[in-house]
Coordinates of C-alpha atoms in Angstrom, one line a residue:
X1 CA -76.8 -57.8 -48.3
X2 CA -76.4 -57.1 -51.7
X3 CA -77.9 -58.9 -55.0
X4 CA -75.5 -61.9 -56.0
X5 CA -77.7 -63.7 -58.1
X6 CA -80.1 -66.6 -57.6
X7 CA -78.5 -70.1 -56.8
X8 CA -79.3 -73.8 -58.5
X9 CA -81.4 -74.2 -55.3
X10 CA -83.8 -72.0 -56.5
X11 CA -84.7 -73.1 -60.0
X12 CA -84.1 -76.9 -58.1
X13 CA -87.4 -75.8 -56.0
X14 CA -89.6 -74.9 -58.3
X15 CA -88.9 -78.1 -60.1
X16 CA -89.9 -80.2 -57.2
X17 CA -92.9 -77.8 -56.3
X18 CA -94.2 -78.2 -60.0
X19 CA -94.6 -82.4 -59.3
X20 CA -95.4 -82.0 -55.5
X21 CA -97.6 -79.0 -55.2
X22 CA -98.9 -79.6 -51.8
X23 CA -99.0 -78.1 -48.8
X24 CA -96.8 -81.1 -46.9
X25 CA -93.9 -80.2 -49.7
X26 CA -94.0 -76.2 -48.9
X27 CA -94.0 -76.9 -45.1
X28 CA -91.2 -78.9 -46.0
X29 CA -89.3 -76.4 -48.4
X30 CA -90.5 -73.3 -47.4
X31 CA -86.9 -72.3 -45.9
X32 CA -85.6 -73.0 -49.0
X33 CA -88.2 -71.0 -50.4
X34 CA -87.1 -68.1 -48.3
X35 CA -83.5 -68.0 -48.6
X36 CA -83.0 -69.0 -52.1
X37 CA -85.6 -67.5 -53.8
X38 CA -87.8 -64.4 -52.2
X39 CA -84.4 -63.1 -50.2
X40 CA -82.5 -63.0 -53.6
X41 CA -85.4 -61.7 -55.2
X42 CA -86.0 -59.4 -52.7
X43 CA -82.5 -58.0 -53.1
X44 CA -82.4 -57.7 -56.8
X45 CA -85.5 -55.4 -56.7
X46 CA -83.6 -53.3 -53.8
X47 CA -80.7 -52.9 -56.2
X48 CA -83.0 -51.4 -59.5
X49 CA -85.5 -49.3 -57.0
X50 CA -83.2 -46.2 -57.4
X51 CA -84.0 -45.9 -61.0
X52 CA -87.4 -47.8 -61.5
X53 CA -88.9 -47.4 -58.1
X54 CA -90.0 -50.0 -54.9
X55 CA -91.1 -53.5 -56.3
X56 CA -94.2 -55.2 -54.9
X57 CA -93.4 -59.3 -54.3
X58 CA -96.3 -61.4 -55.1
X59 CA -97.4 -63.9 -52.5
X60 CA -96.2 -67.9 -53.3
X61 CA -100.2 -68.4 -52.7
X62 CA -102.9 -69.1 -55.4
X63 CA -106.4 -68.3 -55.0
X64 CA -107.9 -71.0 -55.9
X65 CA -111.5 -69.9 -55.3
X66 CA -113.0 -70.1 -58.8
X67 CA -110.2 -72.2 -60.3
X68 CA -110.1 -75.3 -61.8
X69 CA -106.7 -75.8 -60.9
X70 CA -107.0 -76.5 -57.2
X71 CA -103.0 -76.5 -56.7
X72 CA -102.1 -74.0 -53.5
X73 CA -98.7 -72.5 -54.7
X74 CA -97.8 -70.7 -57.2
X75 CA -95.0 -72.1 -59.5
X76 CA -92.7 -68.7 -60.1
X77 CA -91.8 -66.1 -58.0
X78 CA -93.1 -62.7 -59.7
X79 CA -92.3 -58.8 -58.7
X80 CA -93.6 -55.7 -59.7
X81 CA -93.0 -52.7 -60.4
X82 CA -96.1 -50.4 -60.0
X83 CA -96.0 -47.2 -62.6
X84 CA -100.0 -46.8 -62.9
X85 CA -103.2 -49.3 -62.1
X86 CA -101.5 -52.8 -63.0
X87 CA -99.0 -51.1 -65.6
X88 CA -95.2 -51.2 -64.8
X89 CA -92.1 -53.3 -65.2
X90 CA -91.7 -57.2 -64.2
X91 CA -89.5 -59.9 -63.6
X92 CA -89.9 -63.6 -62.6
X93 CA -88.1 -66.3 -61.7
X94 CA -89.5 -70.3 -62.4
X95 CA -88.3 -73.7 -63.1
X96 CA -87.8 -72.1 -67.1
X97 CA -85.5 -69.5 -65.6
X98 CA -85.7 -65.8 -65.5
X99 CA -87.8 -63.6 -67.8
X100 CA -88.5 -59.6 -67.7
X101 CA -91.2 -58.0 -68.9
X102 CA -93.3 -54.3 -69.0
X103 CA -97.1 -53.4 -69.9
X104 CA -100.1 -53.5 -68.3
X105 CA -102.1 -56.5 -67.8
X106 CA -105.9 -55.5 -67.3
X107 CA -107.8 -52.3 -67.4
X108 CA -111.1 -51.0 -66.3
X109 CA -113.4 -50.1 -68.8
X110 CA -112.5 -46.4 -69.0
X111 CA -108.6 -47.1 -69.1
X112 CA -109.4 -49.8 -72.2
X113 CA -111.5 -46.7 -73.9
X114 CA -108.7 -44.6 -73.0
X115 CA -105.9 -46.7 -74.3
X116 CA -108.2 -47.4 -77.4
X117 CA -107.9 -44.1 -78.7
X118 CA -104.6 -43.1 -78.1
X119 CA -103.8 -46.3 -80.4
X120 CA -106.5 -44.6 -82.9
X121 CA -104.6 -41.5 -82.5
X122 CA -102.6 -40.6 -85.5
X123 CA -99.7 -39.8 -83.4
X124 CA -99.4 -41.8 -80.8
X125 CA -101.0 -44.9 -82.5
X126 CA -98.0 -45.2 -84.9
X127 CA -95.8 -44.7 -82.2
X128 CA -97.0 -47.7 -80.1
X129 CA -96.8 -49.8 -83.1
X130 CA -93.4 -48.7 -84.0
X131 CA -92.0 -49.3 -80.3
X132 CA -93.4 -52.8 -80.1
X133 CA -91.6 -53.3 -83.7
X134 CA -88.4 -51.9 -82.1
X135 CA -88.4 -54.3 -79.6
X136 CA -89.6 -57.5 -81.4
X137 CA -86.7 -56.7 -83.4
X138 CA -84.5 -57.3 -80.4
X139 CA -86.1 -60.4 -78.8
X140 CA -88.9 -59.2 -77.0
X141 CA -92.1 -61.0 -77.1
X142 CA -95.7 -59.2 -77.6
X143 CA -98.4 -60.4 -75.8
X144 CA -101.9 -60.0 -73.6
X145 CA -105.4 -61.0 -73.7
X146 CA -107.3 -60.2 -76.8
X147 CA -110.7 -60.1 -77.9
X148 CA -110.9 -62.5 -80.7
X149 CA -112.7 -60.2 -83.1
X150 CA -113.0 -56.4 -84.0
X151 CA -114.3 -54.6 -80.8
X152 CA -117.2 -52.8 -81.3
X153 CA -117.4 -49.2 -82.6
X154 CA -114.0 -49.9 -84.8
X155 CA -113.9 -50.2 -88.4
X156 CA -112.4 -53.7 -90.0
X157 CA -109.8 -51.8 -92.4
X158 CA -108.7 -49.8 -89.4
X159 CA -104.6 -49.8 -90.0
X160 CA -103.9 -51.0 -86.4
X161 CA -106.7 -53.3 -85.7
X162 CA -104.6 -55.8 -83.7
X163 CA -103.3 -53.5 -81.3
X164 CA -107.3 -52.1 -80.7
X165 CA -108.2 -56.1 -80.3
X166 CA -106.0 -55.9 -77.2
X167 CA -107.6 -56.0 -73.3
X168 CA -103.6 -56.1 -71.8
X169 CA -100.7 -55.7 -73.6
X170 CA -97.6 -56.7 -72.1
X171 CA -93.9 -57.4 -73.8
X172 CA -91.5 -60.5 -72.4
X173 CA -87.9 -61.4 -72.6
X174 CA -87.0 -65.0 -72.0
X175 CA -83.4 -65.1 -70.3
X176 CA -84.2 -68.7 -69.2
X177 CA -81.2 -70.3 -67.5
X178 CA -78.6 -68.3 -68.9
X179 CA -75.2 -68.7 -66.6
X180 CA -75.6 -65.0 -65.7
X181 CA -78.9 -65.3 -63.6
X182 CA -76.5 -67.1 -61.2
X183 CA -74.4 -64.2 -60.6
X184 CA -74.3 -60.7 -59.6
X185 CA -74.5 -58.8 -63.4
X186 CA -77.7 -60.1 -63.6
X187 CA -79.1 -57.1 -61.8
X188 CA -77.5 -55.2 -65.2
X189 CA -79.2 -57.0 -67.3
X190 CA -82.8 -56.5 -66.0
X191 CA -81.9 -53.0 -66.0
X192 CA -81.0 -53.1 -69.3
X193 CA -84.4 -54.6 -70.4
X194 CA -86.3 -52.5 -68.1
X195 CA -84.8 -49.5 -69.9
X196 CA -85.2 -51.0 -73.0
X197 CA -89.0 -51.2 -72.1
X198 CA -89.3 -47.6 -70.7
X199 CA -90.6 -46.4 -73.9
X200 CA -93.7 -48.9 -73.7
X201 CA -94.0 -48.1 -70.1
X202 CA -94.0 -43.6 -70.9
X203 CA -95.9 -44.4 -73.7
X204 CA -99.0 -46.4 -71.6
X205 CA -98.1 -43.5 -68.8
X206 CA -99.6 -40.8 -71.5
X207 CA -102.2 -43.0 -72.3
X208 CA -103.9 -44.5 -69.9
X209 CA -102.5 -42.2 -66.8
X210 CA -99.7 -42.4 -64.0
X211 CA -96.4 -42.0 -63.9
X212 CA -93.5 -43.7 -66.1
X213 CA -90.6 -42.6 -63.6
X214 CA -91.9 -45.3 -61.2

């Protein structure tokens, strides 16, 4: 069955699951779960794996093992598209709606160093920043975990300090509960972003390794 967009039920659940997150409420819900939000998500990836590649589902389960928050589901439904070690394309769906998004969101210590100096680079460092402009400029949001000063080795004037202080970096469009997530075009539009994003996504591809063709 083909992608034809994800129903009231399924924003309806993760309102609920956000006040009763317990494992009596899931057991309850979890059909719901199933047919209203993974087999819809499930589909929508199937219908954008031709051009981005297979997407990877997270599991509704949290592991809670050195968390604070003890809760035992998770409160969206995430999927991935894998172009290199955690770098690729996303989308997720929560009680706030749909949102789409591209980077990567940790790297081992080499692929830091390696991404490090391709944004030192005097080529490809101005093009990273440029992209990220580009799509600020049409809605995107730039984000990812930071070290909170300069990291070591880099000078204070350097010209694109920020972008070294990053550990992730990963770019977000909110489409919240725009009427078209409850319909078949939305499949267009995450295609659209994702293609939008593809730049990001080649550009992390050069530097840090892996393939931007999905």
């Amino acid at each position: 069955m083909g992608f034809t967009g994800f129903r009231a039920a399924a924003l309806d659940f993760y309102d609920d699951l956000e006040i009763d997150n317990t494992r009596s409420f899931w057991e309850a819900h979890k059909a719901v779960y199933a047919e209203e939000v993974r087999a819809p998500m499930t589909a929508l990836c199937a219908a954008l794996a031709a051009e981005f590649g297979e997407a990877t589902l997270f599991r509704p389960y949290r592991d809670v093992r050195f968390a604070r928050d003890k809760s035992p589901y998770k409160t969206h439904q995430g999927a991935f598209v894998r172009t290199g070690p955690a770098t690729g394309w996303y989308v997720q769906l929560s009680a706030r709606g749909l949102m789409t998004g591209a980077g990567f969101y940790q790297a081992e210590p080499d692929r830091l160093a390696a991404y490090r100096a391709a944004v030192d680079d005097e080529r490809r460092g101005p093009r990273l920043a440029a992209l990220l402009a580009d799509l600020e400029g049409r809605g995107w949001e730039v984000s990812g975990d930071r070290v909170k000063t300069r990291p070591r080795g880099w000078p204070a004037d350097h010209p694109r300090l920020d972008l070294l202080r990053h550990r992730s970096l990963t770019v977000g469009r909110q489409h919240g509960f725009d009427p078209v997530i409850h319909t078949p075009q939305l499949a267009d539009v995450v295609r659209s972003d994702w293609r939008s994003a593809r730049p990001l996504v080649d550009w992390l591809a050069e530097a840090l390794g892996g393939t931007g063709d999905g």
